[in-house]
């Protein structure tokens, strides 16, 4: 009964490939996010979606394209992978967009390694 | 602009001793502050948050944090550290009128037996 789940947990791929990471939450939340944690453990938001609608897009290269088929899922597709994309990607969810007091709950992360 | 700072990259304490992990913040508007913990090869787990009200916030696993408006601080504390508390701790602030969390650089806590 994992609240926020991500697949795969590890992803190793070659430069130039296209890959996707999937995220699902069973908390009934309206809002989902993608964060990136770099090699120095610095965490930064990439995107947020509220009920399938893009809310936040933080100066992320357009090689990254989030897709939300429904409010329980937020997938991240990355085209033409580069070495600098190597990181841990975390999905998160919170009850509602615009409610600044809500807690965000994070998934276990996907460690992406680009060779 | 909203920001948080964690001045210590690492904190070492002996098991049984009290621990403090420091966080200072800078915000426009009301500060909504959060602490998360990341165990090795795991996701971030929510510990506690300050929204309003009592300056001492109690959270999971015996942790608490003290909100100090005059010092713009939100330090994480625990009266008696456990070896199992060893992990990476992140302070975060909600962005100004946005959902995003802005994280500090993290503090690695090491509790030795």
JSON list of C-alpha atoms in Angstrom, two decimals:
[
{"chain": "A", "resi": 1, "resn": "UNK", "atom": "CA", "xyz": [0.00, 0.00, 0.00]},
{"chain": "A", "resi": 2, "resn": "UNK", "atom": "CA", "xyz": [2.74, 2.40, -1.04]},
{"chain": "A", "resi": 3, "resn": "UNK", "atom": "CA", "xyz": [1.49, 5.98, -1.11]},
{"chain": "A", "resi": 4, "resn": "UNK", "atom": "CA", "xyz": [3.71, 7.38, -3.89]},
{"chain": "A", "resi": 5, "resn": "UNK", "atom": "CA", "xyz": [5.44, 4.85, -6.10]},
{"chain": "A", "resi": 6, "resn": "UNK", "atom": "CA", "xyz": [7.90, 5.25, -8.94]},
{"chain": "A", "resi": 7, "resn": "UNK", "atom": "CA", "xyz": [9.20, 2.90, -11.59]},
{"chain": "A", "resi": 8, "resn": "UNK", "atom": "CA", "xyz": [11.86, 2.03, -12.30]},
{"chain": "A", "resi": 9, "resn": "UNK", "atom": "CA", "xyz": [13.98, 2.47, -9.21]},
{"chain": "A", "resi": 10, "resn": "UNK", "atom": "CA", "xyz": [17.18, 2.42, -11.23]},
{"chain": "A", "resi": 11, "resn": "UNK", "atom": "CA", "xyz": [17.68, 3.38, -14.85]},
{"chain": "A", "resi": 12, "resn": "UNK", "atom": "CA", "xyz": [20.98, 3.12, -16.68]},
{"chain": "A", "resi": 13, "resn": "UNK", "atom": "CA", "xyz": [21.09, 4.22, -20.29]},
{"chain": "A", "resi": 14, "resn": "UNK", "atom": "CA", "xyz": [23.26, 5.64, -23.03]},
{"chain": "A", "resi": 15, "resn": "UNK", "atom": "CA", "xyz": [23.52, 9.27, -24.07]},
{"chain": "A", "resi": 16, "resn": "UNK", "atom": "CA", "xyz": [21.03, 10.19, -26.75]},
{"chain": "A", "resi": 17, "resn": "UNK", "atom": "CA", "xyz": [18.40, 7.65, -25.70]},
{"chain": "A", "resi": 18, "resn": "UNK", "atom": "CA", "xyz": [14.82, 8.47, -24.73]},
{"chain": "A", "resi": 19, "resn": "UNK", "atom": "CA", "xyz": [13.47, 7.17, -21.43]},
{"chain": "A", "resi": 20, "resn": "UNK", "atom": "CA", "xyz": [10.43, 7.48, -19.20]},
{"chain": "A", "resi": 21, "resn": "UNK", "atom": "CA", "xyz": [9.88, 7.37, -15.46]},
{"chain": "A", "resi": 22, "resn": "UNK", "atom": "CA", "xyz": [6.45, 6.60, -14.09]},
{"chain": "A", "resi": 23, "resn": "UNK", "atom": "CA", "xyz": [4.83, 7.84, -10.90]},
{"chain": "A", "resi": 24, "resn": "UNK", "atom": "CA", "xyz": [1.60, 6.86, -9.25]},
{"chain": "A", "resi": 25, "resn": "UNK", "atom": "CA", "xyz": [-0.03, 8.01, -6.02]},
{"chain": "A", "resi": 26, "resn": "UNK", "atom": "CA", "xyz": [-2.90, 6.31, -4.23]},
{"chain": "A", "resi": 27, "resn": "UNK", "atom": "CA", "xyz": [-3.53, 9.11, -1.75]},
{"chain": "A", "resi": 28, "resn": "UNK", "atom": "CA", "xyz": [-6.32, 10.72, -3.71]},
{"chain": "A", "resi": 29, "resn": "UNK", "atom": "CA", "xyz": [-4.27, 13.90, -4.07]},
{"chain": "A", "resi": 30, "resn": "UNK", "atom": "CA", "xyz": [-4.91, 16.47, -6.77]},
{"chain": "A", "resi": 31, "resn": "UNK", "atom": "CA", "xyz": [-1.37, 17.76, -7.20]},
{"chain": "A", "resi": 32, "resn": "UNK", "atom": "CA", "xyz": [1.79, 15.96, -8.26]},
{"chain": "A", "resi": 33, "resn": "UNK", "atom": "CA", "xyz": [5.38, 17.10, -8.71]},
{"chain": "A", "resi": 34, "resn": "UNK", "atom": "CA", "xyz": [8.74, 16.12, -10.12]},
{"chain": "A", "resi": 35, "resn": "UNK", "atom": "CA", "xyz": [11.93, 17.11, -8.29]},
{"chain": "A", "resi": 36, "resn": "UNK", "atom": "CA", "xyz": [15.52, 16.50, -9.32]},
{"chain": "A", "resi": 37, "resn": "UNK", "atom": "CA", "xyz": [18.30, 15.72, -6.82]},
{"chain": "A", "resi": 38, "resn": "UNK", "atom": "CA", "xyz": [21.77, 16.19, -8.23]},
{"chain": "A", "resi": 39, "resn": "UNK", "atom": "CA", "xyz": [25.00, 14.51, -7.22]},
{"chain": "A", "resi": 40, "resn": "UNK", "atom": "CA", "xyz": [25.49, 17.05, -4.42]},
{"chain": "A", "resi": 41, "resn": "UNK", "atom": "CA", "xyz": [22.07, 16.13, -3.03]},
{"chain": "A", "resi": 42, "resn": "UNK", "atom": "CA", "xyz": [20.62, 19.49, -4.01]},
{"chain": "A", "resi": 43, "resn": "UNK", "atom": "CA", "xyz": [16.86, 19.22, -4.59]},
{"chain": "A", "resi": 44, "resn": "UNK", "atom": "CA", "xyz": [14.98, 21.38, -7.03]},
{"chain": "A", "resi": 45, "resn": "UNK", "atom": "CA", "xyz": [11.48, 21.32, -8.41]},
{"chain": "A", "resi": 46, "resn": "UNK", "atom": "CA", "xyz": [10.97, 20.65, -12.10]},
{"chain": "A", "resi": 47, "resn": "UNK", "atom": "CA", "xyz": [7.21, 20.48, -12.66]},
{"chain": "A", "resi": 48, "resn": "UNK", "atom": "CA", "xyz": [3.90, 20.36, -10.89]},
{"chain": "A", "resi": 49, "resn": "UNK", "atom": "CA", "xyz": [0.52, 19.28, -12.16]},
{"chain": "A", "resi": 50, "resn": "UNK", "atom": "CA", "xyz": [-2.88, 19.85, -10.62]},
{"chain": "A", "resi": 51, "resn": "UNK", "atom": "CA", "xyz": [-5.56, 17.45, -11.77]},
{"chain": "A", "resi": 52, "resn": "UNK", "atom": "CA", "xyz": [-3.77, 16.86, -15.08]},
{"chain": "A", "resi": 53, "resn": "UNK", "atom": "CA", "xyz": [-3.03, 20.53, -15.69]},
{"chain": "A", "resi": 54, "resn": "UNK", "atom": "CA", "xyz": [0.53, 21.91, -15.74]},
{"chain": "A", "resi": 55, "resn": "UNK", "atom": "CA", "xyz": [1.02, 24.45, -12.97]},
{"chain": "A", "resi": 56, "resn": "UNK", "atom": "CA", "xyz": [4.77, 24.84, -12.52]},
{"chain": "A", "resi": 57, "resn": "UNK", "atom": "CA", "xyz": [7.45, 24.50, -15.19]},
{"chain": "A", "resi": 58, "resn": "UNK", "atom": "CA", "xyz": [10.80, 25.52, -13.77]},
{"chain": "A", "resi": 59, "resn": "UNK", "atom": "CA", "xyz": [13.17, 26.43, -16.60]},
{"chain": "A", "resi": 60, "resn": "UNK", "atom": "CA", "xyz": [13.63, 22.81, -17.48]},
{"chain": "A", "resi": 61, "resn": "UNK", "atom": "CA", "xyz": [14.97, 21.93, -20.96]},
{"chain": "A", "resi": 62, "resn": "UNK", "atom": "CA", "xyz": [12.17, 20.98, -23.28]},
{"chain": "A", "resi": 63, "resn": "UNK", "atom": "CA", "xyz": [13.76, 17.56, -23.65]},
{"chain": "A", "resi": 64, "resn": "UNK", "atom": "CA", "xyz": [11.85, 16.87, -20.43]},
{"chain": "A", "resi": 65, "resn": "UNK", "atom": "CA", "xyz": [8.14, 16.39, -20.96]},
{"chain": "A", "resi": 66, "resn": "UNK", "atom": "CA", "xyz": [5.79, 15.50, -18.13]},
{"chain": "A", "resi": 67, "resn": "UNK", "atom": "CA", "xyz": [2.53, 13.77, -18.90]},
{"chain": "A", "resi": 68, "resn": "UNK", "atom": "CA", "xyz": [-0.41, 13.28, -16.59]},
{"chain": "A", "resi": 69, "resn": "UNK", "atom": "CA", "xyz": [-2.99, 10.83, -17.97]},
{"chain": "A", "resi": 70, "resn": "UNK", "atom": "CA", "xyz": [-5.07, 11.22, -14.81]},
{"chain": "A", "resi": 71, "resn": "UNK", "atom": "CA", "xyz": [-4.62, 12.89, -11.46]},
{"chain": "A", "resi": 72, "resn": "UNK", "atom": "CA", "xyz": [-3.12, 9.77, -9.90]},
{"chain": "A", "resi": 73, "resn": "UNK", "atom": "CA", "xyz": [-0.28, 9.51, -12.42]},
{"chain": "A", "resi": 74, "resn": "UNK", "atom": "CA", "xyz": [2.50, 11.81, -13.50]},
{"chain": "A", "resi": 75, "resn": "UNK", "atom": "CA", "xyz": [5.10, 10.43, -15.85]},
{"chain": "A", "resi": 76, "resn": "UNK", "atom": "CA", "xyz": [8.34, 12.05, -16.93]},
{"chain": "A", "resi": 77, "resn": "UNK", "atom": "CA", "xyz": [9.66, 11.48, -20.42]},
{"chain": "A", "resi": 78, "resn": "UNK", "atom": "CA", "xyz": [13.19, 12.55, -21.28]},
{"chain": "A", "resi": 79, "resn": "UNK", "atom": "CA", "xyz": [14.42, 12.82, -24.86]},
{"chain": "A", "resi": 80, "resn": "UNK", "atom": "CA", "xyz": [18.00, 12.77, -26.07]},
{"chain": "A", "resi": 81, "resn": "UNK", "atom": "CA", "xyz": [19.48, 12.04, -22.68]},
{"chain": "A", "resi": 82, "resn": "UNK", "atom": "CA", "xyz": [22.66, 13.88, -21.71]},
{"chain": "A", "resi": 83, "resn": "UNK", "atom": "CA", "xyz": [25.32, 13.10, -19.13]},
{"chain": "A", "resi": 84, "resn": "UNK", "atom": "CA", "xyz": [24.09, 16.01, -17.01]},
{"chain": "A", "resi": 85, "resn": "UNK", "atom": "CA", "xyz": [20.68, 14.40, -16.67]},
{"chain": "A", "resi": 86, "resn": "UNK", "atom": "CA", "xyz": [22.18, 11.82, -14.33]},
{"chain": "A", "resi": 87, "resn": "UNK", "atom": "CA", "xyz": [20.43, 12.39, -11.01]},
{"chain": "A", "resi": 88, "resn": "UNK", "atom": "CA", "xyz": [17.79, 11.03, -8.70]},
{"chain": "A", "resi": 89, "resn": "UNK", "atom": "CA", "xyz": [14.29, 12.05, -9.74]},
{"chain": "A", "resi": 90, "resn": "UNK", "atom": "CA", "xyz": [11.62, 12.23, -7.08]},
{"chain": "A", "resi": 91, "resn": "UNK", "atom": "CA", "xyz": [7.91, 12.30, -7.59]},
{"chain": "A", "resi": 92, "resn": "UNK", "atom": "CA", "xyz": [5.71, 13.86, -4.91]},
{"chain": "A", "resi": 93, "resn": "UNK", "atom": "CA", "xyz": [2.06, 14.59, -4.32]},
{"chain": "A", "resi": 94, "resn": "UNK", "atom": "CA", "xyz": [-0.03, 16.88, -2.13]},
{"chain": "A", "resi": 95, "resn": "UNK", "atom": "CA", "xyz": [-3.74, 17.22, -1.55]},
{"chain": "A", "resi": 96, "resn": "UNK", "atom": "CA", "xyz": [-4.47, 20.37, -3.54]},
{"chain": "A", "resi": 97, "resn": "UNK", "atom": "CA", "xyz": [-2.81, 23.05, -5.56]},
{"chain": "A", "resi": 98, "resn": "UNK", "atom": "CA", "xyz": [-2.59, 26.51, -4.05]},
{"chain": "A", "resi": 99, "resn": "UNK", "atom": "CA", "xyz": [-2.99, 25.29, -0.49]},
{"chain": "A", "resi": 100, "resn": "UNK", "atom": "CA", "xyz": [0.37, 26.43, 0.75]},
{"chain": "A", "resi": 101, "resn": "UNK", "atom": "CA", "xyz": [0.12, 24.62, 4.05]},
{"chain": "A", "resi": 102, "resn": "UNK", "atom": "CA", "xyz": [-0.26, 21.16, 2.50]},
{"chain": "A", "resi": 103, "resn": "UNK", "atom": "CA", "xyz": [2.45, 18.56, 3.00]},
{"chain": "A", "resi": 104, "resn": "UNK", "atom": "CA", "xyz": [4.12, 17.03, -0.02]},
{"chain": "A", "resi": 105, "resn": "UNK", "atom": "CA", "xyz": [4.69, 13.28, 0.13]},
{"chain": "A", "resi": 106, "resn": "UNK", "atom": "CA", "xyz": [7.60, 11.88, -1.82]},
{"chain": "A", "resi": 107, "resn": "UNK", "atom": "CA", "xyz": [8.18, 8.67, -3.69]},
{"chain": "A", "resi": 108, "resn": "UNK", "atom": "CA", "xyz": [11.30, 6.52, -3.27]},
{"chain": "A", "resi": 109, "resn": "UNK", "atom": "CA", "xyz": [13.11, 8.12, -6.21]},
{"chain": "A", "resi": 110, "resn": "UNK", "atom": "CA", "xyz": [14.48, 6.91, -9.53]},
{"chain": "A", "resi": 111, "resn": "UNK", "atom": "CA", "xyz": [18.24, 6.95, -9.93]},
{"chain": "A", "resi": 112, "resn": "UNK", "atom": "CA", "xyz": [19.03, 7.77, -13.56]},
{"chain": "A", "resi": 113, "resn": "UNK", "atom": "CA", "xyz": [22.55, 7.16, -14.82]},
{"chain": "A", "resi": 114, "resn": "UNK", "atom": "CA", "xyz": [23.45, 8.32, -18.31]},
{"chain": "A", "resi": 115, "resn": "UNK", "atom": "CA", "xyz": [26.62, 6.78, -19.74]},
{"chain": "B", "resi": 1, "resn": "UNK", "atom": "CA", "xyz": [12.55, 35.47, -2.79]},
{"chain": "B", "resi": 2, "resn": "UNK", "atom": "CA", "xyz": [12.05, 32.50, -0.53]},
{"chain": "B", "resi": 3, "resn": "UNK", "atom": "CA", "xyz": [15.12, 30.65, 0.63]},
{"chain": "B", "resi": 4, "resn": "UNK", "atom": "CA", "xyz": [16.42, 28.48, 3.44]},
{"chain": "B", "resi": 5, "resn": "UNK", "atom": "CA", "xyz": [19.97, 27.94, 4.59]},
{"chain": "B", "resi": 6, "resn": "UNK", "atom": "CA", "xyz": [21.42, 25.00, 6.42]},
{"chain": "B", "resi": 7, "resn": "UNK", "atom": "CA", "xyz": [24.77, 26.26, 7.67]},
{"chain": "B", "resi": 8, "resn": "UNK", "atom": "CA", "xyz": [26.18, 22.86, 8.65]},
{"chain": "B", "resi": 9, "resn": "UNK", "atom": "CA", "xyz": [26.99, 20.20, 6.09]},
{"chain": "B", "resi": 10, "resn": "UNK", "atom": "CA", "xyz": [27.41, 17.65, 8.85]},
{"chain": "B", "resi": 11, "resn": "UNK", "atom": "CA", "xyz": [26.45, 17.25, 12.48]},
{"chain": "B", "resi": 12, "resn": "UNK", "atom": "CA", "xyz": [27.92, 14.54, 14.69]},
{"chain": "B", "resi": 13, "resn": "UNK", "atom": "CA", "xyz": [26.44, 13.60, 18.06]},
{"chain": "B", "resi": 14, "resn": "UNK", "atom": "CA", "xyz": [26.78, 10.72, 20.45]},
{"chain": "B", "resi": 15, "resn": "UNK", "atom": "CA", "xyz": [23.83, 8.42, 20.96]},
{"chain": "B", "resi": 16, "resn": "UNK", "atom": "CA", "xyz": [21.71, 9.58, 23.86]},
{"chain": "B", "resi": 17, "resn": "UNK", "atom": "CA", "xyz": [22.78, 13.21, 23.54]},
{"chain": "B", "resi": 18, "resn": "UNK", "atom": "CA", "xyz": [20.46, 15.95, 22.32]},
{"chain": "B", "resi": 19, "resn": "UNK", "atom": "CA", "xyz": [20.78, 16.95, 18.69]},
{"chain": "B", "resi": 20, "resn": "UNK", "atom": "CA", "xyz": [20.12, 20.15, 16.80]},
{"chain": "B", "resi": 21, "resn": "UNK", "atom": "CA", "xyz": [20.11, 20.62, 13.04]},
{"chain": "B", "resi": 22, "resn": "UNK", "atom": "CA", "xyz": [20.02, 24.28, 12.08]},
{"chain": "B", "resi": 23, "resn": "UNK", "atom": "CA", "xyz": [17.92, 26.06, 9.49]},
{"chain": "B", "resi": 24, "resn": "UNK", "atom": "CA", "xyz": [17.39, 29.75, 8.81]},
{"chain": "B", "resi": 25, "resn": "UNK", "atom": "CA", "xyz": [14.94, 31.18, 6.37]},
{"chain": "B", "resi": 26, "resn": "UNK", "atom": "CA", "xyz": [14.18, 34.25, 4.30]},
{"chain": "B", "resi": 27, "resn": "UNK", "atom": "CA", "xyz": [10.64, 34.77, 3.05]},
{"chain": "B", "resi": 28, "resn": "UNK", "atom": "CA", "xyz": [8.17, 37.21, 1.63]},
{"chain": "B", "resi": 29, "resn": "UNK", "atom": "CA", "xyz": [4.87, 36.73, 3.37]},
{"chain": "B", "resi": 30, "resn": "UNK", "atom": "CA", "xyz": [4.11, 33.99, 5.87]},
{"chain": "B", "resi": 31, "resn": "UNK", "atom": "CA", "xyz": [6.75, 31.32, 6.37]},
{"chain": "B", "resi": 32, "resn": "UNK", "atom": "CA", "xyz": [5.56, 27.78, 5.76]},
{"chain": "B", "resi": 33, "resn": "UNK", "atom": "CA", "xyz": [8.48, 25.63, 6.83]},
{"chain": "B", "resi": 34, "resn": "UNK", "atom": "CA", "xyz": [9.10, 21.91, 6.57]},
{"chain": "B", "resi": 35, "resn": "UNK", "atom": "CA", "xyz": [11.64, 19.31, 7.65]},
{"chain": "B", "resi": 36, "resn": "UNK", "atom": "CA", "xyz": [12.26, 16.12, 5.68]},
{"chain": "B", "resi": 37, "resn": "UNK", "atom": "CA", "xyz": [14.65, 13.23, 6.28]},
{"chain": "B", "resi": 38, "resn": "UNK", "atom": "CA", "xyz": [16.33, 11.09, 3.64]},
{"chain": "B", "resi": 39, "resn": "UNK", "atom": "CA", "xyz": [17.73, 7.74, 4.66]},
{"chain": "B", "resi": 40, "resn": "UNK", "atom": "CA", "xyz": [20.36, 6.17, 2.36]},
{"chain": "B", "resi": 41, "resn": "UNK", "atom": "CA", "xyz": [18.88, 5.12, -0.98]},
{"chain": "B", "resi": 42, "resn": "UNK", "atom": "CA", "xyz": [15.42, 6.13, 0.16]},
{"chain": "B", "resi": 43, "resn": "UNK", "atom": "CA", "xyz": [12.95, 8.86, -0.63]},
{"chain": "B", "resi": 44, "resn": "UNK", "atom": "CA", "xyz": [12.26, 11.90, 1.48]},
{"chain": "B", "resi": 45, "resn": "UNK", "atom": "CA", "xyz": [10.11, 11.35, 4.53]},
{"chain": "B", "resi": 46, "resn": "UNK", "atom": "CA", "xyz": [8.12, 14.19, 6.03]},
{"chain": "B", "resi": 47, "resn": "UNK", "atom": "CA", "xyz": [9.00, 14.94, 9.66]},
{"chain": "B", "resi": 48, "resn": "UNK", "atom": "CA", "xyz": [7.10, 18.08, 10.60]},
{"chain": "B", "resi": 49, "resn": "UNK", "atom": "CA", "xyz": [5.98, 21.51, 9.48]},
{"chain": "B", "resi": 50, "resn": "UNK", "atom": "CA", "xyz": [5.32, 24.97, 10.83]},
{"chain": "B", "resi": 51, "resn": "UNK", "atom": "CA", "xyz": [2.30, 26.79, 9.51]},
{"chain": "B", "resi": 52, "resn": "UNK", "atom": "CA", "xyz": [1.12, 29.01, 12.34]},
{"chain": "B", "resi": 53, "resn": "UNK", "atom": "CA", "xyz": [0.49, 28.94, 16.07]},
{"chain": "B", "resi": 54, "resn": "UNK", "atom": "CA", "xyz": [2.72, 27.29, 18.64]},
{"chain": "B", "resi": 55, "resn": "UNK", "atom": "CA", "xyz": [6.40, 27.92, 17.96]},
{"chain": "B", "resi": 56, "resn": "UNK", "atom": "CA", "xyz": [7.35, 24.41, 19.07]},
{"chain": "B", "resi": 57, "resn": "UNK", "atom": "CA", "xyz": [6.24, 21.87, 16.53]},
{"chain": "B", "resi": 58, "resn": "UNK", "atom": "CA", "xyz": [6.29, 18.17, 17.27]},
{"chain": "B", "resi": 59, "resn": "UNK", "atom": "CA", "xyz": [6.79, 15.63, 14.53]},
{"chain": "B", "resi": 60, "resn": "UNK", "atom": "CA", "xyz": [7.60, 12.04, 13.72]},
{"chain": "B", "resi": 61, "resn": "UNK", "atom": "CA", "xyz": [10.18, 9.82, 15.44]},
{"chain": "B", "resi": 62, "resn": "UNK", "atom": "CA", "xyz": [10.47, 12.11, 18.46]},
{"chain": "B", "resi": 63, "resn": "UNK", "atom": "CA", "xyz": [11.69, 15.12, 16.48]},
{"chain": "B", "resi": 64, "resn": "UNK", "atom": "CA", "xyz": [10.54, 18.66, 17.15]},
{"chain": "B", "resi": 65, "resn": "UNK", "atom": "CA", "xyz": [11.40, 22.03, 15.71]},
{"chain": "B", "resi": 66, "resn": "UNK", "atom": "CA", "xyz": [11.39, 25.49, 17.15]},
{"chain": "B", "resi": 67, "resn": "UNK", "atom": "CA", "xyz": [10.18, 28.39, 15.03]},
{"chain": "B", "resi": 68, "resn": "UNK", "atom": "CA", "xyz": [11.84, 31.68, 15.97]},
{"chain": "B", "resi": 69, "resn": "UNK", "atom": "CA", "xyz": [10.54, 34.65, 14.05]},
{"chain": "B", "resi": 70, "resn": "UNK", "atom": "CA", "xyz": [13.04, 37.19, 15.38]},
{"chain": "B", "resi": 71, "resn": "UNK", "atom": "CA", "xyz": [15.99, 34.99, 14.45]},
{"chain": "B", "resi": 72, "resn": "UNK", "atom": "CA", "xyz": [14.29, 33.67, 11.29]},
{"chain": "B", "resi": 73, "resn": "UNK", "atom": "CA", "xyz": [15.21, 30.16, 12.32]},
{"chain": "B", "resi": 74, "resn": "UNK", "atom": "CA", "xyz": [13.53, 26.79, 12.33]},
{"chain": "B", "resi": 75, "resn": "UNK", "atom": "CA", "xyz": [15.96, 24.40, 14.03]},
{"chain": "B", "resi": 76, "resn": "UNK", "atom": "CA", "xyz": [15.25, 20.70, 14.23]},
{"chain": "B", "resi": 77, "resn": "UNK", "atom": "CA", "xyz": [15.80, 19.08, 17.60]},
{"chain": "B", "resi": 78, "resn": "UNK", "atom": "CA", "xyz": [15.60, 15.79, 19.40]},
{"chain": "B", "resi": 79, "resn": "UNK", "atom": "CA", "xyz": [16.24, 15.32, 23.13]},
{"chain": "B", "resi": 80, "resn": "UNK", "atom": "CA", "xyz": [18.04, 11.98, 22.81]},
{"chain": "B", "resi": 81, "resn": "UNK", "atom": "CA", "xyz": [19.63, 10.89, 19.53]},
{"chain": "B", "resi": 82, "resn": "UNK", "atom": "CA", "xyz": [19.56, 7.34, 18.21]},
{"chain": "B", "resi": 83, "resn": "UNK", "atom": "CA", "xyz": [22.06, 5.73, 15.87]},
{"chain": "B", "resi": 84, "resn": "UNK", "atom": "CA", "xyz": [19.12, 5.08, 13.56]},
{"chain": "B", "resi": 85, "resn": "UNK", "atom": "CA", "xyz": [18.59, 8.86, 13.24]},
{"chain": "B", "resi": 86, "resn": "UNK", "atom": "CA", "xyz": [21.71, 9.02, 11.09]},
{"chain": "B", "resi": 87, "resn": "UNK", "atom": "CA", "xyz": [20.51, 10.38, 7.76]},
{"chain": "B", "resi": 88, "resn": "UNK", "atom": "CA", "xyz": [20.36, 13.46, 5.55]},
{"chain": "B", "resi": 89, "resn": "UNK", "atom": "CA", "xyz": [18.02, 16.18, 6.80]},
{"chain": "B", "resi": 90, "resn": "UNK", "atom": "CA", "xyz": [16.46, 18.86, 4.62]},
{"chain": "B", "resi": 91, "resn": "UNK", "atom": "CA", "xyz": [14.79, 22.07, 5.65]},
{"chain": "B", "resi": 92, "resn": "UNK", "atom": "CA", "xyz": [12.36, 23.51, 3.11]},
{"chain": "B", "resi": 93, "resn": "UNK", "atom": "CA", "xyz": [10.16, 26.56, 2.66]},
{"chain": "B", "resi": 94, "resn": "UNK", "atom": "CA", "xyz": [7.10, 26.93, 0.50]},
{"chain": "B", "resi": 95, "resn": "UNK", "atom": "CA", "xyz": [7.61, 29.24, -2.47]},
{"chain": "B", "resi": 96, "resn": "UNK", "atom": "CA", "xyz": [5.87, 32.60, -2.38]},
{"chain": "B", "resi": 97, "resn": "UNK", "atom": "CA", "xyz": [2.31, 31.94, -3.51]},
{"chain": "B", "resi": 98, "resn": "UNK", "atom": "CA", "xyz": [3.36, 28.73, -5.25]},
{"chain": "B", "resi": 99, "resn": "UNK", "atom": "CA", "xyz": [3.21, 25.06, -4.43]},
{"chain": "B", "resi": 100, "resn": "UNK", "atom": "CA", "xyz": [6.87, 24.39, -4.90]},
{"chain": "B", "resi": 101, "resn": "UNK", "atom": "CA", "xyz": [9.15, 23.55, -2.02]},
{"chain": "B", "resi": 102, "resn": "UNK", "atom": "CA", "xyz": [12.51, 25.28, -1.90]},
{"chain": "B", "resi": 103, "resn": "UNK", "atom": "CA", "xyz": [15.02, 23.07, -0.16]},
{"chain": "B", "resi": 104, "resn": "UNK", "atom": "CA", "xyz": [18.16, 23.80, 1.78]},
{"chain": "B", "resi": 105, "resn": "UNK", "atom": "CA", "xyz": [21.38, 22.06, 0.90]},
{"chain": "B", "resi": 106, "resn": "UNK", "atom": "CA", "xyz": [20.88, 19.35, 3.49]},
{"chain": "B", "resi": 107, "resn": "UNK", "atom": "CA", "xyz": [22.70, 18.41, 6.71]},
{"chain": "B", "resi": 108, "resn": "UNK", "atom": "CA", "xyz": [24.12, 14.98, 7.21]},
{"chain": "B", "resi": 109, "resn": "UNK", "atom": "CA", "xyz": [23.51, 13.80, 10.76]},
{"chain": "B", "resi": 110, "resn": "UNK", "atom": "CA", "xyz": [25.78, 11.14, 12.14]},
{"chain": "B", "resi": 111, "resn": "UNK", "atom": "CA", "xyz": [24.93, 9.60, 15.49]},
{"chain": "B", "resi": 112, "resn": "UNK", "atom": "CA", "xyz": [27.70, 7.42, 16.86]},
{"chain": "B", "resi": 113, "resn": "UNK", "atom": "CA", "xyz": [27.32, 4.75, 19.54]}
]
